[in-house]
Amino acid sequence: MWTTGAEQVEQAVAECVALLGTVTGRDWEGVRAGRLEWSCRRTAVHIAEDLIAYAGQLAGREQESYTPFDLVLEEGAGNADALRVIGTTGALLAAAIRTAPREVRAFHPYPFRSANREGFAAMGVAEVLLHTHDIAEGLELAYEPAPELCAFVLTRIFPHVGPGETPWRTLLWATGRGELPGRAPVTGWRWSNNAVIGTERLTLEGVTPAAAADLAAVGDGGFPWIEGGPMDGTRVGAGLVHKQYEEGLHLPEWGMYVLVRRADGRALGAMGFHGVPDGSGRVEVGYDLAGAARGHGYATEALRALSRWALGRPEVQTVVANVERGNTPSQNVLARAGFAQVAEDPEHLAYELREPGDG
């Protein structure tokens, strides 16, 4: 069953509080938290700061920056009190996730300046897992979170990181806290929320590895679809995205996007790239639209926007598409989006779109 992440936030916080609750009588202020410069006490407060900050962003629908507030524990608050605050702020984030509509996005800087409710859930879980690890390392406690929590984080905000031996070791490696055989140490990192591209009537929402796996397995990927969707082509495309992720070859912005109609929040189809741009700056695009959404110009509108986005990237010179010779509607979409036919074979027609004036 698809999850928005509220339960994962609650589980991560519960595991954190249960572990650290066994050592509240120890000195947290005088002990460094793992590899961090902070003390264990400062790191615990930071967990709560992040949880309430994410709750505020999502609940307040902040669009331009972080909400200008801070969290300060009362003078004299002990370690057990800090854990109480972590529990409370975790509950607030879970509530914000549960009550936020699916289409809501709020400001977060990495990397596309916004995140949806699943993104904030994954970021919250990541902060809890990683900083509980840091504190546990400083206090010499054994800690290994539930594997499904680590996988939840990896498949939503680390789409560029291929799976490793286990989700926990992979997450530690991806954040500079551990090693993985065959992979160079990580010295700088950022997570990656999914990209969105807006048009007049649509939002093209980047598909995470988690959503791709669900779509490929005949789920809905967390999207409310119109009748007839998702189409077989969408499921095949999602399977390719998930395969690229499993092989460590997935770059999220060059993956698949679900076309969501703004008027009612319904998913109409999918559009995306077959892979990253090649050495000559060519990238191939494909698309699939549910039958009930055809004939309204949605595919043309989305293709124009996605092609414009791609051609705005320095590594792209040409967007290409191949369509079956008998698929006249798809050929018309390409023509309306400005593509020109450049080649053909007995089964397919090849189209290209370049920047105006680009020979």
Coordinates of C-alpha atoms in Angstrom, one line a residue:
M1 CA 0.0 0.0 0.0
W2 CA 1.3 3.5 -0.9
T3 CA 2.3 5.6 2.1
T4 CA 2.8 9.4 2.4
G5 CA 5.4 9.0 5.1
A6 CA 3.6 10.0 8.4
E7 CA 3.9 6.5 9.8
Q8 CA 7.6 6.4 8.9
V9 CA 8.2 9.6 10.7
E10 CA 6.4 8.3 13.8
Q11 CA 8.3 5.0 13.7
A12 CA 11.7 6.7 13.3
V13 CA 11.0 9.0 16.2
A14 CA 9.8 6.2 18.4
E15 CA 13.0 4.2 17.7
C16 CA 15.1 7.3 18.5
V17 CA 13.3 8.1 21.7
A18 CA 13.4 4.4 22.9
L19 CA 17.1 4.1 22.3
L20 CA 18.2 7.4 23.7
G21 CA 15.8 7.1 26.6
T22 CA 18.0 4.5 28.1
V23 CA 20.9 6.9 28.6
T24 CA 19.3 10.2 29.6
G25 CA 21.3 10.2 32.8
R26 CA 24.6 10.4 31.0
D27 CA 26.4 13.5 30.0
W28 CA 25.3 14.5 26.5
E29 CA 26.7 18.0 26.5
G30 CA 30.3 17.0 27.0
V31 CA 30.3 14.2 24.4
R32 CA 30.8 14.8 20.6
A33 CA 28.2 13.2 18.4
G34 CA 30.1 10.9 16.1
R35 CA 31.8 12.7 13.3
L36 CA 29.9 15.9 13.9
E37 CA 31.3 19.0 15.5
W38 CA 28.2 19.2 17.7
S39 CA 27.7 17.6 21.1
C40 CA 25.2 14.8 21.6
R41 CA 22.9 17.3 23.3
R42 CA 23.1 19.9 20.5
T43 CA 22.4 17.1 18.0
A44 CA 19.3 16.0 19.8
V45 CA 18.0 19.5 19.8
H46 CA 18.8 19.8 16.1
I47 CA 16.6 16.7 15.4
A48 CA 13.7 18.6 17.0
E49 CA 14.5 21.8 15.1
D50 CA 14.4 20.0 11.8
L51 CA 11.2 18.2 12.6
I52 CA 9.3 21.4 13.6
A53 CA 10.9 23.3 10.7
Y54 CA 9.6 20.8 8.1
A55 CA 6.2 20.7 9.8
G56 CA 6.1 24.5 9.6
Q57 CA 7.1 24.6 5.9
L58 CA 4.4 22.0 5.0
A59 CA 1.6 23.3 7.2
G60 CA 2.3 26.9 6.3
R61 CA 2.7 26.2 2.6
E62 CA 5.8 28.4 2.5
Q63 CA 7.0 29.1 -1.0
E64 CA 10.0 31.4 -0.9
S65 CA 12.0 30.6 2.2
Y66 CA 12.0 29.0 5.6
T67 CA 9.5 30.2 8.1
P68 CA 11.4 32.6 10.4
F69 CA 11.2 30.9 13.7
D70 CA 13.4 28.9 15.9
L71 CA 13.1 26.2 18.6
V72 CA 14.7 26.7 22.1
L73 CA 14.4 24.4 25.0
E74 CA 13.5 25.9 28.3
E75 CA 16.4 26.7 30.7
G76 CA 17.0 23.7 32.9
A77 CA 15.5 21.2 30.5
G78 CA 17.3 17.8 30.7
N79 CA 18.0 15.1 28.3
A80 CA 14.7 13.4 28.9
D81 CA 13.0 16.7 28.1
A82 CA 14.9 17.0 24.9
L83 CA 13.5 13.6 23.9
R84 CA 10.0 14.7 24.8
V85 CA 10.4 17.6 22.4
I86 CA 11.6 15.3 19.7
G87 CA 8.5 13.2 20.2
T88 CA 6.2 16.2 20.1
T89 CA 7.9 17.8 17.0
G90 CA 7.8 14.4 15.3
A91 CA 4.0 14.2 16.0
L92 CA 3.6 17.7 14.5
L93 CA 5.4 16.7 11.3
A94 CA 3.3 13.5 11.0
A95 CA 0.1 15.5 11.4
A96 CA 1.2 18.1 8.8
I97 CA 2.0 15.2 6.3
R98 CA -1.4 13.6 7.0
T99 CA -3.4 16.8 6.5
A100 CA -1.5 18.2 3.5
P101 CA -3.2 17.6 0.1
R102 CA -1.1 15.5 -2.3
E103 CA -0.4 18.4 -4.6
V104 CA 0.9 20.7 -2.0
R105 CA 4.6 21.7 -2.3
A106 CA 6.6 24.0 0.0
F107 CA 10.0 25.6 0.0
H108 CA 13.1 23.5 0.5
P109 CA 16.4 24.5 -1.2
Y110 CA 17.6 21.1 -2.5
P111 CA 17.7 20.9 -5.4
F112 CA 14.6 22.4 -7.1
R113 CA 13.4 24.7 -4.3
S114 CA 10.4 22.7 -3.3
A115 CA 9.3 19.4 -1.8
N116 CA 6.0 17.6 -1.4
R117 CA 4.6 15.9 1.7
E118 CA 6.6 12.6 0.9
G119 CA 9.7 14.6 0.5
F120 CA 9.3 16.3 3.8
A121 CA 8.5 13.0 5.4
A122 CA 11.7 11.4 3.9
M123 CA 13.8 14.4 5.0
G124 CA 12.4 14.2 8.5
V125 CA 13.1 10.5 8.7
A126 CA 16.6 11.0 7.4
E127 CA 17.3 13.6 10.0
V128 CA 16.1 11.3 12.8
L129 CA 18.0 8.2 11.6
L130 CA 21.2 9.9 10.8
H131 CA 21.5 12.1 13.9
T132 CA 20.3 9.3 16.2
H133 CA 23.3 7.4 14.7
D134 CA 25.6 10.3 15.4
I135 CA 24.5 10.5 19.0
A136 CA 24.6 6.7 19.5
E137 CA 28.1 6.7 18.0
G138 CA 29.2 9.3 20.5
L139 CA 27.6 7.5 23.4
E140 CA 28.9 4.1 22.2
L141 CA 25.4 2.7 21.8
A142 CA 24.5 0.0 19.2
Y143 CA 21.9 1.4 16.7
E144 CA 20.5 0.1 13.5
P145 CA 17.1 1.4 12.4
A146 CA 14.5 -0.7 10.6
P147 CA 15.5 -1.4 7.0
E148 CA 12.2 -0.2 5.6
L149 CA 12.8 3.3 7.1
C150 CA 16.2 3.5 5.3
A151 CA 14.7 2.3 2.1
F152 CA 11.9 4.8 2.4
V153 CA 14.5 7.6 2.6
L154 CA 16.7 6.3 -0.2
T155 CA 13.9 5.7 -2.7
R156 CA 12.5 9.2 -2.3
I157 CA 15.3 11.7 -1.7
F158 CA 18.4 9.7 -2.8
P159 CA 17.2 8.7 -6.3
H160 CA 20.7 9.2 -7.6
V161 CA 22.2 6.6 -5.2
G162 CA 22.0 3.0 -6.4
P163 CA 21.1 0.4 -3.8
G164 CA 24.0 -1.2 -1.9
E165 CA 24.3 -4.2 0.3
T166 CA 21.7 -3.0 2.8
P167 CA 19.6 0.1 3.0
W168 CA 21.2 1.3 6.2
R169 CA 24.8 0.9 5.1
T170 CA 23.9 2.6 1.8
L171 CA 22.3 5.6 3.6
L172 CA 25.3 5.9 5.9
W173 CA 27.7 5.8 2.9
A174 CA 25.6 8.3 0.9
T175 CA 25.8 10.8 3.8
G176 CA 29.5 10.4 4.4
R177 CA 29.2 8.2 7.5
G178 CA 30.4 4.8 6.2
E179 CA 31.9 2.8 3.5
L180 CA 30.5 0.6 0.7
P181 CA 32.6 -2.0 -1.2
G182 CA 33.5 -0.7 -4.6
R183 CA 32.4 2.9 -4.0
A184 CA 34.6 5.9 -3.2
P185 CA 34.0 7.6 0.1
V186 CA 31.5 10.4 0.0
T187 CA 32.9 13.8 1.2
G188 CA 30.0 16.0 0.2
W189 CA 26.4 15.2 -0.3
R190 CA 22.8 16.5 -0.7
W191 CA 19.6 14.7 -1.0
S192 CA 17.3 15.4 -4.0
N193 CA 13.6 16.0 -3.9
N194 CA 11.7 15.3 -7.1
A195 CA 11.5 17.9 -9.8
V196 CA 8.3 19.5 -11.1
I197 CA 7.6 21.4 -14.3
G198 CA 4.5 23.6 -14.5
T199 CA 2.4 24.4 -17.6
E200 CA -0.9 26.4 -17.9
R201 CA -3.1 23.4 -17.0
L202 CA -0.6 20.7 -15.9
T203 CA 2.1 19.9 -13.4
L204 CA 4.7 17.4 -14.6
E205 CA 5.8 15.6 -11.4
G206 CA 9.1 13.8 -11.3
V207 CA 8.6 10.1 -10.5
T208 CA 10.8 8.8 -7.6
P209 CA 12.2 5.3 -7.6
A210 CA 9.6 4.4 -5.0
A211 CA 6.7 5.6 -7.2
A212 CA 8.3 3.9 -10.2
A213 CA 8.5 0.6 -8.4
D214 CA 4.9 0.9 -7.4
L215 CA 3.7 1.8 -10.9
A216 CA 5.7 -1.1 -12.4
A217 CA 4.1 -3.5 -9.9
V218 CA 0.5 -2.4 -11.0
G219 CA 0.1 0.2 -8.2
D220 CA -0.8 3.8 -8.7
G221 CA 2.5 5.3 -7.6
G222 CA 0.7 7.6 -5.1
F223 CA -1.3 9.4 -7.9
P224 CA -5.1 9.5 -8.3
W225 CA -5.5 8.5 -12.0
I226 CA -8.4 9.3 -14.3
E227 CA -10.3 6.4 -15.8
G228 CA -8.1 4.2 -17.9
G229 CA -4.9 5.2 -16.2
P230 CA -2.1 4.4 -15.8
M231 CA -1.6 3.0 -19.3
D232 CA 0.6 0.1 -20.1
G233 CA 3.2 2.4 -21.6
T234 CA 3.4 4.3 -18.3
R235 CA 4.0 1.0 -16.4
V236 CA 6.7 -0.1 -18.8
G237 CA 8.4 3.3 -18.5
A238 CA 8.2 3.1 -14.7
G239 CA 9.8 -0.3 -14.9
L240 CA 12.7 1.1 -16.9
V241 CA 13.2 3.9 -14.4
H242 CA 13.3 1.5 -11.5
K243 CA 15.7 -0.7 -13.4
Q244 CA 18.0 2.2 -13.9
Y245 CA 17.8 3.1 -10.2
E246 CA 18.6 -0.5 -9.3
E247 CA 21.7 -0.4 -11.6
G248 CA 22.9 2.9 -10.2
L249 CA 22.3 4.7 -13.5
H250 CA 19.3 6.8 -12.7
L251 CA 19.5 10.6 -12.7
P252 CA 16.1 11.9 -11.5
E253 CA 15.6 14.9 -13.8
W254 CA 16.2 12.6 -16.8
G255 CA 13.6 10.1 -15.8
M256 CA 9.8 10.0 -16.0
Y257 CA 7.2 12.6 -15.1
V258 CA 3.5 12.0 -14.4
L259 CA 1.2 14.6 -16.0
V260 CA -1.2 15.9 -13.3
R261 CA -4.2 18.1 -14.2
R262 CA -4.3 21.1 -12.0
A263 CA -8.0 21.5 -12.1
D264 CA -8.7 18.3 -10.2
G265 CA -5.3 16.8 -9.3
R266 CA -5.9 13.8 -11.5
A267 CA -3.0 12.0 -13.3
L268 CA -3.5 11.8 -17.0
G269 CA -0.4 10.0 -18.3
A270 CA 3.3 10.1 -18.2
M271 CA 6.1 11.7 -20.2
G272 CA 9.9 11.4 -19.9
F273 CA 13.3 10.7 -21.2
H274 CA 14.7 7.3 -22.2
G275 CA 17.9 8.1 -20.5
V276 CA 20.5 10.9 -20.0
P277 CA 21.7 13.0 -23.0
D278 CA 24.3 11.3 -25.1
G279 CA 27.7 12.7 -25.9
S280 CA 26.4 14.6 -28.9
G281 CA 23.7 16.3 -26.8
R282 CA 20.8 14.2 -27.9
V283 CA 18.1 13.1 -25.5
E284 CA 15.0 11.0 -26.5
V285 CA 11.6 11.7 -25.1
G286 CA 8.5 9.4 -25.0
Y287 CA 4.9 9.8 -23.7
D288 CA 1.7 8.0 -22.9
L289 CA -1.7 9.4 -22.2
A290 CA -4.9 7.8 -20.9
G291 CA -7.6 7.6 -23.5
A292 CA -10.0 9.8 -21.6
A293 CA -7.5 12.6 -21.6
R294 CA -6.8 12.6 -25.3
G295 CA -8.0 15.2 -27.7
H296 CA -7.6 18.2 -25.3
G297 CA -4.0 19.2 -26.1
Y298 CA -2.5 17.9 -22.9
A299 CA 0.2 15.9 -24.5
T300 CA 1.2 18.8 -26.7
E301 CA 1.3 21.2 -23.8
A302 CA 3.4 18.9 -21.7
L303 CA 5.8 18.1 -24.5
R304 CA 6.4 21.7 -25.2
A305 CA 7.2 22.3 -21.6
L306 CA 9.5 19.3 -21.1
S307 CA 11.3 19.9 -24.4
R308 CA 11.8 23.6 -23.5
W309 CA 13.2 22.5 -20.1
A310 CA 15.6 20.0 -21.7
L311 CA 16.9 22.4 -24.4
G312 CA 17.6 24.9 -21.6
R313 CA 20.2 22.6 -20.2
P314 CA 23.7 23.1 -21.5
E315 CA 24.2 19.3 -22.1
V316 CA 21.2 19.2 -24.6
Q317 CA 21.3 20.2 -28.2
T318 CA 18.5 18.1 -29.6
V319 CA 15.3 16.4 -28.3
V320 CA 14.4 13.4 -30.4
A321 CA 11.3 11.2 -30.6
N322 CA 10.5 8.0 -32.5
V323 CA 6.9 7.1 -33.2
E324 CA 5.3 4.1 -35.0
R325 CA 4.4 4.9 -38.6
G326 CA 0.7 4.2 -38.0
N327 CA 0.4 6.3 -34.8
T328 CA -1.0 9.5 -36.4
P329 CA -2.2 11.1 -33.2
S330 CA 1.3 10.9 -31.7
Q331 CA 2.8 12.3 -34.9
N332 CA 0.4 15.2 -34.7
V333 CA 1.4 15.9 -31.1
L334 CA 5.1 16.1 -32.2
A335 CA 4.3 18.4 -35.1
R336 CA 2.2 20.8 -32.9
A337 CA 5.1 20.8 -30.3
G338 CA 7.4 22.0 -33.1
F339 CA 9.2 18.8 -33.9
A340 CA 10.3 18.1 -37.5
Q341 CA 10.4 14.7 -39.1
V342 CA 14.0 13.9 -40.0
A343 CA 14.1 10.2 -40.9
E344 CA 12.0 7.0 -41.3
D345 CA 12.2 3.3 -41.6
P346 CA 9.6 0.7 -42.4
E347 CA 8.1 0.8 -38.9
H348 CA 9.0 4.2 -37.3
L349 CA 9.3 7.9 -38.0
A350 CA 12.0 9.9 -36.3
Y351 CA 11.5 13.5 -35.1
E352 CA 13.8 16.2 -33.8
L353 CA 13.5 19.5 -32.0
R354 CA 16.3 22.0 -31.7
E355 CA 16.6 25.5 -30.3
P356 CA 15.6 28.1 -32.9
G357 CA 18.6 29.1 -35.0
D358 CA 20.5 25.9 -34.0
G359 CA 21.6 24.4 -37.2

